[in-house]
JSON list of C-alpha atoms in Angstrom, two decimals:
[
{"chain": "X", "resi": 27, "resn": "MET", "atom": "CA", "xyz": [22.79, 197.32, 47.31]},
{"chain": "X", "resi": 28, "resn": "ALA", "atom": "CA", "xyz": [24.65, 200.46, 48.34]},
{"chain": "X", "resi": 29, "resn": "GLU", "atom": "CA", "xyz": [24.38, 201.77, 51.89]},
{"chain": "X", "resi": 30, "resn": "ILE", "atom": "CA", "xyz": [21.16, 203.68, 52.49]},
{"chain": "X", "resi": 31, "resn": "ILE", "atom": "CA", "xyz": [21.85, 207.07, 54.04]},
{"chain": "X", "resi": 32, "resn": "SER", "atom": "CA", "xyz": [19.51, 208.21, 56.82]},
{"chain": "X", "resi": 33, "resn": "LEU", "atom": "CA", "xyz": [18.20, 211.74, 57.27]},
{"chain": "X", "resi": 34, "resn": "SER", "atom": "CA", "xyz": [15.69, 213.13, 59.78]},
{"chain": "X", "resi": 35, "resn": "ALA", "atom": "CA", "xyz": [13.07, 215.78, 59.05]},
{"chain": "X", "resi": 36, "resn": "GLN", "atom": "CA", "xyz": [10.00, 217.30, 60.67]},
{"chain": "X", "resi": 37, "resn": "ALA", "atom": "CA", "xyz": [6.66, 218.26, 59.17]},
{"chain": "X", "resi": 38, "resn": "ARG", "atom": "CA", "xyz": [6.15, 222.02, 58.74]},
{"chain": "X", "resi": 39, "resn": "ASP", "atom": "CA", "xyz": [3.10, 224.23, 58.27]},
{"chain": "X", "resi": 40, "resn": "LEU", "atom": "CA", "xyz": [4.86, 227.41, 57.18]},
{"chain": "X", "resi": 41, "resn": "LYS", "atom": "CA", "xyz": [5.07, 228.11, 53.45]},
{"chain": "X", "resi": 42, "resn": "GLY", "atom": "CA", "xyz": [6.40, 230.79, 51.10]},
{"chain": "X", "resi": 43, "resn": "ARG", "atom": "CA", "xyz": [8.17, 233.76, 52.66]},
{"chain": "X", "resi": 44, "resn": "LYS", "atom": "CA", "xyz": [7.19, 232.57, 56.12]},
{"chain": "X", "resi": 45, "resn": "THR", "atom": "CA", "xyz": [9.93, 229.97, 55.84]},
{"chain": "X", "resi": 46, "resn": "GLU", "atom": "CA", "xyz": [12.65, 232.66, 55.95]},
{"chain": "X", "resi": 47, "resn": "HIS", "atom": "CA", "xyz": [13.00, 232.36, 59.73]},
{"chain": "X", "resi": 48, "resn": "LEU", "atom": "CA", "xyz": [13.71, 228.63, 59.32]},
{"chain": "X", "resi": 49, "resn": "ARG", "atom": "CA", "xyz": [16.92, 229.44, 57.48]},
{"chain": "X", "resi": 50, "resn": "ALA", "atom": "CA", "xyz": [17.94, 231.76, 60.30]},
{"chain": "X", "resi": 51, "resn": "GLU", "atom": "CA", "xyz": [17.52, 228.80, 62.67]},
{"chain": "X", "resi": 52, "resn": "ASN", "atom": "CA", "xyz": [19.83, 226.64, 60.54]},
{"chain": "X", "resi": 53, "resn": "LEU", "atom": "CA", "xyz": [16.86, 224.74, 59.08]},
{"chain": "X", "resi": 54, "resn": "VAL", "atom": "CA", "xyz": [16.13, 224.09, 55.41]},
{"chain": "X", "resi": 55, "resn": "PRO", "atom": "CA", "xyz": [12.56, 223.97, 54.04]},
{"chain": "X", "resi": 56, "resn": "ALA", "atom": "CA", "xyz": [11.88, 220.98, 51.79]},
{"chain": "X", "resi": 57, "resn": "VAL", "atom": "CA", "xyz": [9.08, 219.06, 50.10]},
{"chain": "X", "resi": 58, "resn": "MET", "atom": "CA", "xyz": [8.60, 215.33, 49.52]},
{"chain": "X", "resi": 59, "resn": "TYR", "atom": "CA", "xyz": [6.43, 213.99, 46.71]},
{"chain": "X", "resi": 60, "resn": "GLY", "atom": "CA", "xyz": [6.21, 210.94, 44.48]},
{"chain": "X", "resi": 61, "resn": "PHE", "atom": "CA", "xyz": [5.25, 207.29, 44.96]},
{"chain": "X", "resi": 62, "resn": "GLU", "atom": "CA", "xyz": [1.97, 206.81, 46.85]},
{"chain": "X", "resi": 63, "resn": "THR", "atom": "CA", "xyz": [2.15, 210.10, 48.72]},
{"chain": "X", "resi": 64, "resn": "GLU", "atom": "CA", "xyz": [0.69, 213.58, 48.66]},
{"chain": "X", "resi": 65, "resn": "PRO", "atom": "CA", "xyz": [3.24, 216.43, 48.64]},
{"chain": "X", "resi": 66, "resn": "ALA", "atom": "CA", "xyz": [4.50, 216.91, 52.20]},
{"chain": "X", "resi": 67, "resn": "ASN", "atom": "CA", "xyz": [6.21, 220.07, 53.43]},
{"chain": "X", "resi": 68, "resn": "VAL", "atom": "CA", "xyz": [9.07, 219.34, 55.81]},
{"chain": "X", "resi": 69, "resn": "GLN", "atom": "CA", "xyz": [12.09, 220.99, 57.41]},
{"chain": "X", "resi": 70, "resn": "LEU", "atom": "CA", "xyz": [15.50, 219.56, 58.24]},
{"chain": "X", "resi": 71, "resn": "ASN", "atom": "CA", "xyz": [18.80, 220.55, 59.79]},
{"chain": "X", "resi": 72, "resn": "ARG", "atom": "CA", "xyz": [21.10, 222.30, 57.32]},
{"chain": "X", "resi": 73, "resn": "GLY", "atom": "CA", "xyz": [24.26, 220.53, 58.48]},
{"chain": "X", "resi": 74, "resn": "ASP", "atom": "CA", "xyz": [22.64, 217.09, 58.46]},
{"chain": "X", "resi": 75, "resn": "PHE", "atom": "CA", "xyz": [21.38, 217.63, 54.94]},
{"chain": "X", "resi": 76, "resn": "GLY", "atom": "CA", "xyz": [24.77, 218.86, 53.72]},
{"chain": "X", "resi": 77, "resn": "ARG", "atom": "CA", "xyz": [26.51, 215.74, 54.99]},
{"chain": "X", "resi": 78, "resn": "ALA", "atom": "CA", "xyz": [23.86, 213.44, 53.52]},
{"chain": "X", "resi": 79, "resn": "TYR", "atom": "CA", "xyz": [23.92, 215.22, 50.16]},
{"chain": "X", "resi": 80, "resn": "GLN", "atom": "CA", "xyz": [27.70, 214.97, 49.98]},
{"chain": "X", "resi": 81, "resn": "LYS", "atom": "CA", "xyz": [27.44, 211.18, 50.37]},
{"chain": "X", "resi": 82, "resn": "ALA", "atom": "CA", "xyz": [24.29, 210.54, 48.35]},
{"chain": "X", "resi": 83, "resn": "GLY", "atom": "CA", "xyz": [24.28, 213.10, 45.58]},
{"chain": "X", "resi": 84, "resn": "GLU", "atom": "CA", "xyz": [21.09, 212.78, 43.53]},
{"chain": "X", "resi": 85, "resn": "SER", "atom": "CA", "xyz": [21.38, 209.09, 42.67]},
{"chain": "X", "resi": 86, "resn": "THR", "atom": "CA", "xyz": [21.68, 207.26, 45.99]},
{"chain": "X", "resi": 87, "resn": "VAL", "atom": "CA", "xyz": [18.68, 206.15, 48.05]},
{"chain": "X", "resi": 88, "resn": "VAL", "atom": "CA", "xyz": [18.11, 208.17, 51.23]},
{"chain": "X", "resi": 89, "resn": "GLU", "atom": "CA", "xyz": [15.93, 207.05, 54.13]},
{"chain": "X", "resi": 90, "resn": "LEU", "atom": "CA", "xyz": [14.03, 210.22, 55.06]},
{"chain": "X", "resi": 91, "resn": "ASP", "atom": "CA", "xyz": [12.53, 209.91, 58.55]},
{"chain": "X", "resi": 92, "resn": "ILE", "atom": "CA", "xyz": [9.66, 212.39, 58.93]},
{"chain": "X", "resi": 93, "resn": "ASP", "atom": "CA", "xyz": [8.54, 212.47, 62.55]},
{"chain": "X", "resi": 94, "resn": "GLY", "atom": "CA", "xyz": [9.11, 208.73, 62.88]},
{"chain": "X", "resi": 95, "resn": "THR", "atom": "CA", "xyz": [7.74, 207.69, 59.47]},
{"chain": "X", "resi": 96, "resn": "LYS", "atom": "CA", "xyz": [10.46, 206.35, 57.19]},
{"chain": "X", "resi": 97, "resn": "ASN", "atom": "CA", "xyz": [10.38, 207.10, 53.45]},
{"chain": "X", "resi": 98, "resn": "LEU", "atom": "CA", "xyz": [12.81, 205.95, 50.77]},
{"chain": "X", "resi": 99, "resn": "VAL", "atom": "CA", "xyz": [13.64, 208.93, 48.57]},
{"chain": "X", "resi": 100, "resn": "LEU", "atom": "CA", "xyz": [16.08, 210.44, 46.12]},
{"chain": "X", "resi": 101, "resn": "ILE", "atom": "CA", "xyz": [17.27, 214.02, 46.41]},
{"chain": "X", "resi": 102, "resn": "GLN", "atom": "CA", "xyz": [15.55, 215.39, 43.32]},
{"chain": "X", "resi": 103, "resn": "GLU", "atom": "CA", "xyz": [16.53, 219.06, 43.34]},
{"chain": "X", "resi": 104, "resn": "VAL", "atom": "CA", "xyz": [18.53, 221.44, 45.51]},
{"chain": "X", "resi": 105, "resn": "GLN", "atom": "CA", "xyz": [18.12, 225.22, 45.30]},
{"chain": "X", "resi": 106, "resn": "TYR", "atom": "CA", "xyz": [20.80, 227.67, 46.40]},
{"chain": "X", "resi": 107, "resn": "ASN", "atom": "CA", "xyz": [21.06, 231.32, 47.33]},
{"chain": "X", "resi": 108, "resn": "PRO", "atom": "CA", "xyz": [22.89, 232.90, 44.34]},
{"chain": "X", "resi": 109, "resn": "ILE", "atom": "CA", "xyz": [24.92, 235.18, 46.62]},
{"chain": "X", "resi": 110, "resn": "THR", "atom": "CA", "xyz": [25.78, 233.05, 49.66]},
{"chain": "X", "resi": 111, "resn": "ASP", "atom": "CA", "xyz": [25.49, 229.64, 47.94]},
{"chain": "X", "resi": 112, "resn": "ASP", "atom": "CA", "xyz": [23.54, 228.38, 50.97]},
{"chain": "X", "resi": 113, "resn": "VAL", "atom": "CA", "xyz": [20.90, 225.70, 50.38]},
{"chain": "X", "resi": 114, "resn": "THR", "atom": "CA", "xyz": [17.47, 227.38, 50.35]},
{"chain": "X", "resi": 115, "resn": "HIS", "atom": "CA", "xyz": [15.14, 224.49, 49.43]},
{"chain": "X", "resi": 116, "resn": "VAL", "atom": "CA", "xyz": [15.22, 220.77, 48.72]},
{"chain": "X", "resi": 117, "resn": "ASP", "atom": "CA", "xyz": [12.92, 218.46, 46.73]},
{"chain": "X", "resi": 118, "resn": "PHE", "atom": "CA", "xyz": [12.76, 214.79, 47.73]},
{"chain": "X", "resi": 119, "resn": "ARG", "atom": "CA", "xyz": [11.21, 212.19, 45.40]},
{"chain": "X", "resi": 120, "resn": "ARG", "atom": "CA", "xyz": [9.64, 209.21, 47.16]},
{"chain": "X", "resi": 121, "resn": "ILE", "atom": "CA", "xyz": [10.38, 206.00, 45.26]},
{"chain": "X", "resi": 122, "resn": "ASN", "atom": "CA", "xyz": [9.22, 202.41, 44.88]},
{"chain": "X", "resi": 123, "resn": "MET", "atom": "CA", "xyz": [12.20, 200.10, 45.32]},
{"chain": "X", "resi": 124, "resn": "ASN", "atom": "CA", "xyz": [10.58, 197.55, 42.98]},
{"chain": "X", "resi": 125, "resn": "GLU", "atom": "CA", "xyz": [10.08, 199.97, 40.09]},
{"chain": "X", "resi": 126, "resn": "LYS", "atom": "CA", "xyz": [12.74, 201.18, 37.66]},
{"chain": "X", "resi": 127, "resn": "ILE", "atom": "CA", "xyz": [13.22, 204.93, 37.67]},
{"chain": "X", "resi": 128, "resn": "GLU", "atom": "CA", "xyz": [15.07, 207.51, 35.62]},
{"chain": "X", "resi": 129, "resn": "ALA", "atom": "CA", "xyz": [17.82, 209.35, 37.46]},
{"chain": "X", "resi": 130, "resn": "MET", "atom": "CA", "xyz": [20.91, 211.46, 36.81]},
{"chain": "X", "resi": 131, "resn": "ILE", "atom": "CA", "xyz": [24.32, 210.10, 37.80]},
{"chain": "X", "resi": 132, "resn": "SER", "atom": "CA", "xyz": [27.29, 212.47, 37.96]},
{"chain": "X", "resi": 133, "resn": "ILE", "atom": "CA", "xyz": [30.63, 211.77, 36.28]},
{"chain": "X", "resi": 134, "resn": "LYS", "atom": "CA", "xyz": [33.89, 212.20, 38.20]},
{"chain": "X", "resi": 135, "resn": "LEU", "atom": "CA", "xyz": [37.15, 212.42, 36.27]},
{"chain": "X", "resi": 136, "resn": "THR", "atom": "CA", "xyz": [40.33, 211.05, 37.84]},
{"chain": "X", "resi": 137, "resn": "GLY", "atom": "CA", "xyz": [43.94, 210.57, 36.78]},
{"chain": "X", "resi": 138, "resn": "ILE", "atom": "CA", "xyz": [46.31, 212.72, 34.73]},
{"chain": "X", "resi": 139, "resn": "SER", "atom": "CA", "xyz": [46.04, 213.23, 30.99]},
{"chain": "X", "resi": 140, "resn": "PRO", "atom": "CA", "xyz": [49.39, 213.05, 29.14]},
{"chain": "X", "resi": 141, "resn": "ALA", "atom": "CA", "xyz": [47.99, 215.55, 26.64]},
{"chain": "X", "resi": 142, "resn": "VAL", "atom": "CA", "xyz": [47.61, 218.03, 29.48]},
{"chain": "X", "resi": 143, "resn": "LYS", "atom": "CA", "xyz": [50.80, 217.20, 31.38]},
{"chain": "X", "resi": 144, "resn": "ASP", "atom": "CA", "xyz": [53.18, 216.81, 28.44]},
{"chain": "X", "resi": 145, "resn": "LEU", "atom": "CA", "xyz": [51.55, 218.75, 25.59]},
{"chain": "X", "resi": 146, "resn": "GLY", "atom": "CA", "xyz": [50.13, 221.71, 27.48]},
{"chain": "X", "resi": 147, "resn": "GLY", "atom": "CA", "xyz": [46.52, 221.04, 26.57]},
{"chain": "X", "resi": 148, "resn": "THR", "atom": "CA", "xyz": [43.45, 222.02, 28.56]},
{"chain": "X", "resi": 149, "resn": "LEU", "atom": "CA", "xyz": [40.98, 219.46, 29.88]},
{"chain": "X", "resi": 150, "resn": "VAL", "atom": "CA", "xyz": [37.41, 220.10, 28.71]},
{"chain": "X", "resi": 151, "resn": "HIS", "atom": "CA", "xyz": [34.77, 218.34, 30.84]},
{"chain": "X", "resi": 152, "resn": "SER", "atom": "CA", "xyz": [31.81, 218.59, 28.46]},
{"chain": "X", "resi": 153, "resn": "LEU", "atom": "CA", "xyz": [29.31, 216.30, 30.18]},
{"chain": "X", "resi": 154, "resn": "GLU", "atom": "CA", "xyz": [29.07, 216.17, 33.96]},
{"chain": "X", "resi": 155, "resn": "GLU", "atom": "CA", "xyz": [26.16, 213.74, 34.36]},
{"chain": "X", "resi": 156, "resn": "VAL", "atom": "CA", "xyz": [24.20, 211.15, 32.41]},
{"chain": "X", "resi": 157, "resn": "GLU", "atom": "CA", "xyz": [20.61, 209.96, 32.56]},
{"chain": "X", "resi": 158, "resn": "VAL", "atom": "CA", "xyz": [20.03, 206.33, 33.51]},
{"chain": "X", "resi": 159, "resn": "LEU", "atom": "CA", "xyz": [17.22, 203.84, 34.04]},
{"chain": "X", "resi": 160, "resn": "ALA", "atom": "CA", "xyz": [17.50, 201.37, 36.92]},
{"chain": "X", "resi": 161, "resn": "LEU", "atom": "CA", "xyz": [15.95, 199.95, 40.03]},
{"chain": "X", "resi": 162, "resn": "PRO", "atom": "CA", "xyz": [16.77, 202.28, 42.95]},
{"chain": "X", "resi": 163, "resn": "ALA", "atom": "CA", "xyz": [18.95, 199.63, 44.61]},
{"chain": "X", "resi": 164, "resn": "ALA", "atom": "CA", "xyz": [21.19, 199.47, 41.54]},
{"chain": "X", "resi": 165, "resn": "LEU", "atom": "CA", "xyz": [21.93, 203.21, 41.43]},
{"chain": "X", "resi": 166, "resn": "VAL", "atom": "CA", "xyz": [25.41, 204.47, 42.27]},
{"chain": "X", "resi": 167, "resn": "ARG", "atom": "CA", "xyz": [26.66, 207.81, 43.60]},
{"chain": "X", "resi": 168, "resn": "GLU", "atom": "CA", "xyz": [28.81, 208.55, 40.53]},
{"chain": "X", "resi": 169, "resn": "PHE", "atom": "CA", "xyz": [30.63, 207.11, 37.54]},
{"chain": "X", "resi": 170, "resn": "ILE", "atom": "CA", "xyz": [34.42, 207.43, 37.82]},
{"chain": "X", "resi": 171, "resn": "MET", "atom": "CA", "xyz": [36.37, 207.81, 34.57]},
{"chain": "X", "resi": 172, "resn": "ASP", "atom": "CA", "xyz": [40.16, 207.79, 34.17]},
{"chain": "X", "resi": 173, "resn": "ILE", "atom": "CA", "xyz": [41.49, 210.52, 31.85]},
{"chain": "X", "resi": 174, "resn": "SER", "atom": "CA", "xyz": [44.97, 209.00, 31.59]},
{"chain": "X", "resi": 175, "resn": "SER", "atom": "CA", "xyz": [43.91, 207.57, 28.22]},
{"chain": "X", "resi": 176, "resn": "LEU", "atom": "CA", "xyz": [43.71, 211.10, 26.80]},
{"chain": "X", "resi": 177, "resn": "ALA", "atom": "CA", "xyz": [47.24, 211.14, 25.39]},
{"chain": "X", "resi": 178, "resn": "THR", "atom": "CA", "xyz": [46.67, 213.27, 22.28]},
{"chain": "X", "resi": 179, "resn": "PHE", "atom": "CA", "xyz": [44.39, 216.10, 21.20]},
{"chain": "X", "resi": 180, "resn": "ASN", "atom": "CA", "xyz": [42.36, 213.62, 19.17]},
{"chain": "X", "resi": 181, "resn": "ASP", "atom": "CA", "xyz": [41.54, 211.37, 22.12]},
{"chain": "X", "resi": 182, "resn": "VAL", "atom": "CA", "xyz": [38.02, 211.61, 23.55]},
{"chain": "X", "resi": 183, "resn": "LEU", "atom": "CA", "xyz": [36.09, 209.98, 26.38]},
{"chain": "X", "resi": 184, "resn": "ARG", "atom": "CA", "xyz": [32.49, 209.25, 25.39]},
{"chain": "X", "resi": 185, "resn": "VAL", "atom": "CA", "xyz": [29.43, 207.97, 27.21]},
{"chain": "X", "resi": 186, "resn": "SER", "atom": "CA", "xyz": [30.11, 204.58, 25.61]},
{"chain": "X", "resi": 187, "resn": "ASP", "atom": "CA", "xyz": [33.39, 204.43, 27.59]},
{"chain": "X", "resi": 188, "resn": "ILE", "atom": "CA", "xyz": [31.63, 204.37, 30.96]},
{"chain": "X", "resi": 189, "resn": "ILE", "atom": "CA", "xyz": [32.00, 201.09, 32.84]},
{"chain": "X", "resi": 190, "resn": "VAL", "atom": "CA", "xyz": [28.35, 200.50, 33.67]},
{"chain": "X", "resi": 191, "resn": "PRO", "atom": "CA", "xyz": [27.47, 198.35, 36.70]},
{"chain": "X", "resi": 192, "resn": "GLU", "atom": "CA", "xyz": [24.97, 195.55, 36.23]},
{"chain": "X", "resi": 193, "resn": "GLY", "atom": "CA", "xyz": [21.36, 196.68, 36.44]},
{"chain": "X", "resi": 194, "resn": "ILE", "atom": "CA", "xyz": [21.91, 200.18, 35.06]},
{"chain": "X", "resi": 195, "resn": "GLU", "atom": "CA", "xyz": [20.90, 201.28, 31.56]},
{"chain": "X", "resi": 196, "resn": "ILE", "atom": "CA", "xyz": [22.31, 204.56, 30.27]},
{"chain": "X", "resi": 197, "resn": "LEU", "atom": "CA", "xyz": [19.75, 206.65, 28.38]},
{"chain": "X", "resi": 198, "resn": "THR", "atom": "CA", "xyz": [22.11, 209.44, 27.32]},
{"chain": "X", "resi": 199, "resn": "ASP", "atom": "CA", "xyz": [23.41, 209.17, 23.73]},
{"chain": "X", "resi": 200, "resn": "LYS", "atom": "CA", "xyz": [26.40, 206.82, 23.75]},
{"chain": "X", "resi": 201, "resn": "GLU", "atom": "CA", "xyz": [28.31, 209.08, 21.34]},
{"chain": "X", "resi": 202, "resn": "ASP", "atom": "CA", "xyz": [28.11, 212.19, 23.53]},
{"chain": "X", "resi": 203, "resn": "THR", "atom": "CA", "xyz": [31.53, 213.51, 24.55]},
{"chain": "X", "resi": 204, "resn": "ILE", "atom": "CA", "xyz": [32.37, 213.50, 28.24]},
{"chain": "X", "resi": 205, "resn": "ALA", "atom": "CA", "xyz": [35.94, 214.80, 28.14]},
{"chain": "X", "resi": 206, "resn": "SER", "atom": "CA", "xyz": [38.49, 215.93, 25.59]},
{"chain": "X", "resi": 207, "resn": "ILE", "atom": "CA", "xyz": [41.69, 217.96, 25.43]},
{"chain": "X", "resi": 208, "resn": "GLN", "atom": "CA", "xyz": [41.88, 221.39, 23.83]},
{"chain": "X", "resi": 209, "resn": "GLU", "atom": "CA", "xyz": [45.12, 222.34, 22.14]},
{"chain": "X", "resi": 210, "resn": "PRO", "atom": "CA", "xyz": [47.01, 225.29, 23.61]},
{"chain": "X", "resi": 211, "resn": "VAL", "atom": "CA", "xyz": [46.36, 228.56, 21.80]},
{"chain": "X", "resi": 212, "resn": "SER", "atom": "CA", "xyz": [49.38, 230.51, 20.57]},
{"chain": "X", "resi": 213, "resn": "GLU", "atom": "CA", "xyz": [49.73, 234.23, 21.27]},
{"chain": "X", "resi": 214, "resn": "GLU", "atom": "CA", "xyz": [49.13, 234.97, 17.57]},
{"chain": "X", "resi": 215, "resn": "GLU", "atom": "CA", "xyz": [45.93, 232.92, 17.53]},
{"chain": "X", "resi": 216, "resn": "LEU", "atom": "CA", "xyz": [44.76, 234.58, 20.74]},
{"chain": "X", "resi": 217, "resn": "LEU", "atom": "CA", "xyz": [45.32, 238.04, 19.27]},
{"chain": "X", "resi": 218, "resn": "ALA", "atom": "CA", "xyz": [43.47, 237.01, 16.10]},
{"chain": "X", "resi": 219, "resn": "GLN", "atom": "CA", "xyz": [40.52, 235.75, 18.16]},
{"chain": "X", "resi": 220, "resn": "GLU", "atom": "CA", "xyz": [40.42, 238.98, 20.17]},
{"chain": "X", "resi": 221, "resn": "ALA", "atom": "CA", "xyz": [40.54, 241.03, 16.96]},
{"chain": "X", "resi": 222, "resn": "ALA", "atom": "CA", "xyz": [37.70, 238.99, 15.43]},
{"chain": "X", "resi": 223, "resn": "THR", "atom": "CA", "xyz": [35.61, 239.44, 18.58]},
{"chain": "X", "resi": 224, "resn": "THR", "atom": "CA", "xyz": [36.25, 243.20, 18.61]},
{"chain": "X", "resi": 225, "resn": "GLU", "atom": "CA", "xyz": [35.32, 243.46, 14.93]},
{"chain": "X", "resi": 226, "resn": "ALA", "atom": "CA", "xyz": [32.10, 241.51, 15.49]},
{"chain": "X", "resi": 227, "resn": "ILE", "atom": "CA", "xyz": [31.13, 243.80, 18.39]},
{"chain": "X", "resi": 228, "resn": "GLU", "atom": "CA", "xyz": [31.87, 246.90, 16.31]},
{"chain": "X", "resi": 229, "resn": "ASN", "atom": "CA", "xyz": [29.80, 245.55, 13.41]},
{"chain": "X", "resi": 230, "resn": "VAL", "atom": "CA", "xyz": [26.82, 244.92, 15.68]},
{"chain": "X", "resi": 231, "resn": "ALA", "atom": "CA", "xyz": [27.12, 248.41, 17.16]},
{"chain": "X", "resi": 232, "resn": "LYS", "atom": "CA", "xyz": [27.33, 249.91, 13.66]},
{"chain": "X", "resi": 233, "resn": "GLN", "atom": "CA", "xyz": [24.23, 248.01, 12.51]},
{"chain": "X", "resi": 234, "resn": "GLU", "atom": "CA", "xyz": [22.29, 249.15, 15.57]},
{"chain": "X", "resi": 235, "resn": "GLU", "atom": "CA", "xyz": [23.38, 252.74, 14.95]},
{"chain": "X", "resi": 236, "resn": "GLU", "atom": "CA", "xyz": [22.31, 252.58, 11.30]},
{"chain": "X", "resi": 237, "resn": "LEU", "atom": "CA", "xyz": [18.97, 251.06, 12.26]},
{"chain": "X", "resi": 238, "resn": "ALA", "atom": "CA", "xyz": [18.33, 253.77, 14.84]},
{"chain": "X", "resi": 239, "resn": "LYS", "atom": "CA", "xyz": [19.26, 256.45, 12.29]},
{"chain": "X", "resi": 240, "resn": "ALA", "atom": "CA", "xyz": [16.91, 254.96, 9.69]},
{"chain": "X", "resi": 241, "resn": "LYS", "atom": "CA", "xyz": [14.04, 254.90, 12.18]},
{"chain": "X", "resi": 242, "resn": "GLU", "atom": "CA", "xyz": [14.74, 258.52, 13.12]},
{"chain": "X", "resi": 243, "resn": "GLU", "atom": "CA", "xyz": [14.70, 259.58, 9.45]},
{"chain": "X", "resi": 244, "resn": "GLU", "atom": "CA", "xyz": [11.47, 257.68, 8.83]},
{"chain": "X", "resi": 245, "resn": "LYS", "atom": "CA", "xyz": [9.91, 259.31, 11.86]},
{"chain": "X", "resi": 246, "resn": "SER", "atom": "CA", "xyz": [10.93, 262.80, 10.65]},
{"chain": "X", "resi": 247, "resn": "LYS", "atom": "CA", "xyz": [9.12, 262.20, 7.36]},
{"chain": "X", "resi": 248, "resn": "GLU", "atom": "CA", "xyz": [5.81, 261.50, 9.06]},
{"chain": "X", "resi": 249, "resn": "PRO", "atom": "CA", "xyz": [3.28, 264.35, 8.70]},
{"chain": "X", "resi": 250, "resn": "LYS", "atom": "CA", "xyz": [3.02, 266.52, 11.77]},
{"chain": "X", "resi": 251, "resn": "LYS", "atom": "CA", "xyz": [-0.33, 266.47, 13.55]}
]
């Protein structure tokens, strides 16, 4: 079993907009729900959560200590401020260590692709996480995949290429593409794409103009009251 990461939190009574002052005090509002528990509103230190989240992600068991009561949880969802990118709210899911659960495990790409280095291609990371079914103790932080096998533009890494640890079942379609290499686009092709895009935009604008004109003409034919 992987190391269980510990995190402390305190119960909170404030809800909604009243939690704004928590953020000013470097605290993050959160909620815990799930196995054999009613939803519980809590607060925790922003820095402590950031360090725990970096280690655990959303697929490693966290021991959440709420005022002395320990709960085994997964970080279910993290919300961010769209401007500052600060964490604004966290959902924790309380789990039963003896019951299989569905979870998302992220995919980390490592290595150097010859098709990128030698052929000038562009790496396309199409799938960044996969859904799995496993006992909580079997979950891992991430799947690591080596892209050095992507030597040509026809080479692809699929879900079926993941080296899956014992005890984990992948639910995501095995044929889904995780990573591939896009061929470099020539200047002529780029100009052609830009021209096609411009033409498409002009056609849409023309259609909208013709539609507006037709509506105006139809309106002018209506009898005046």
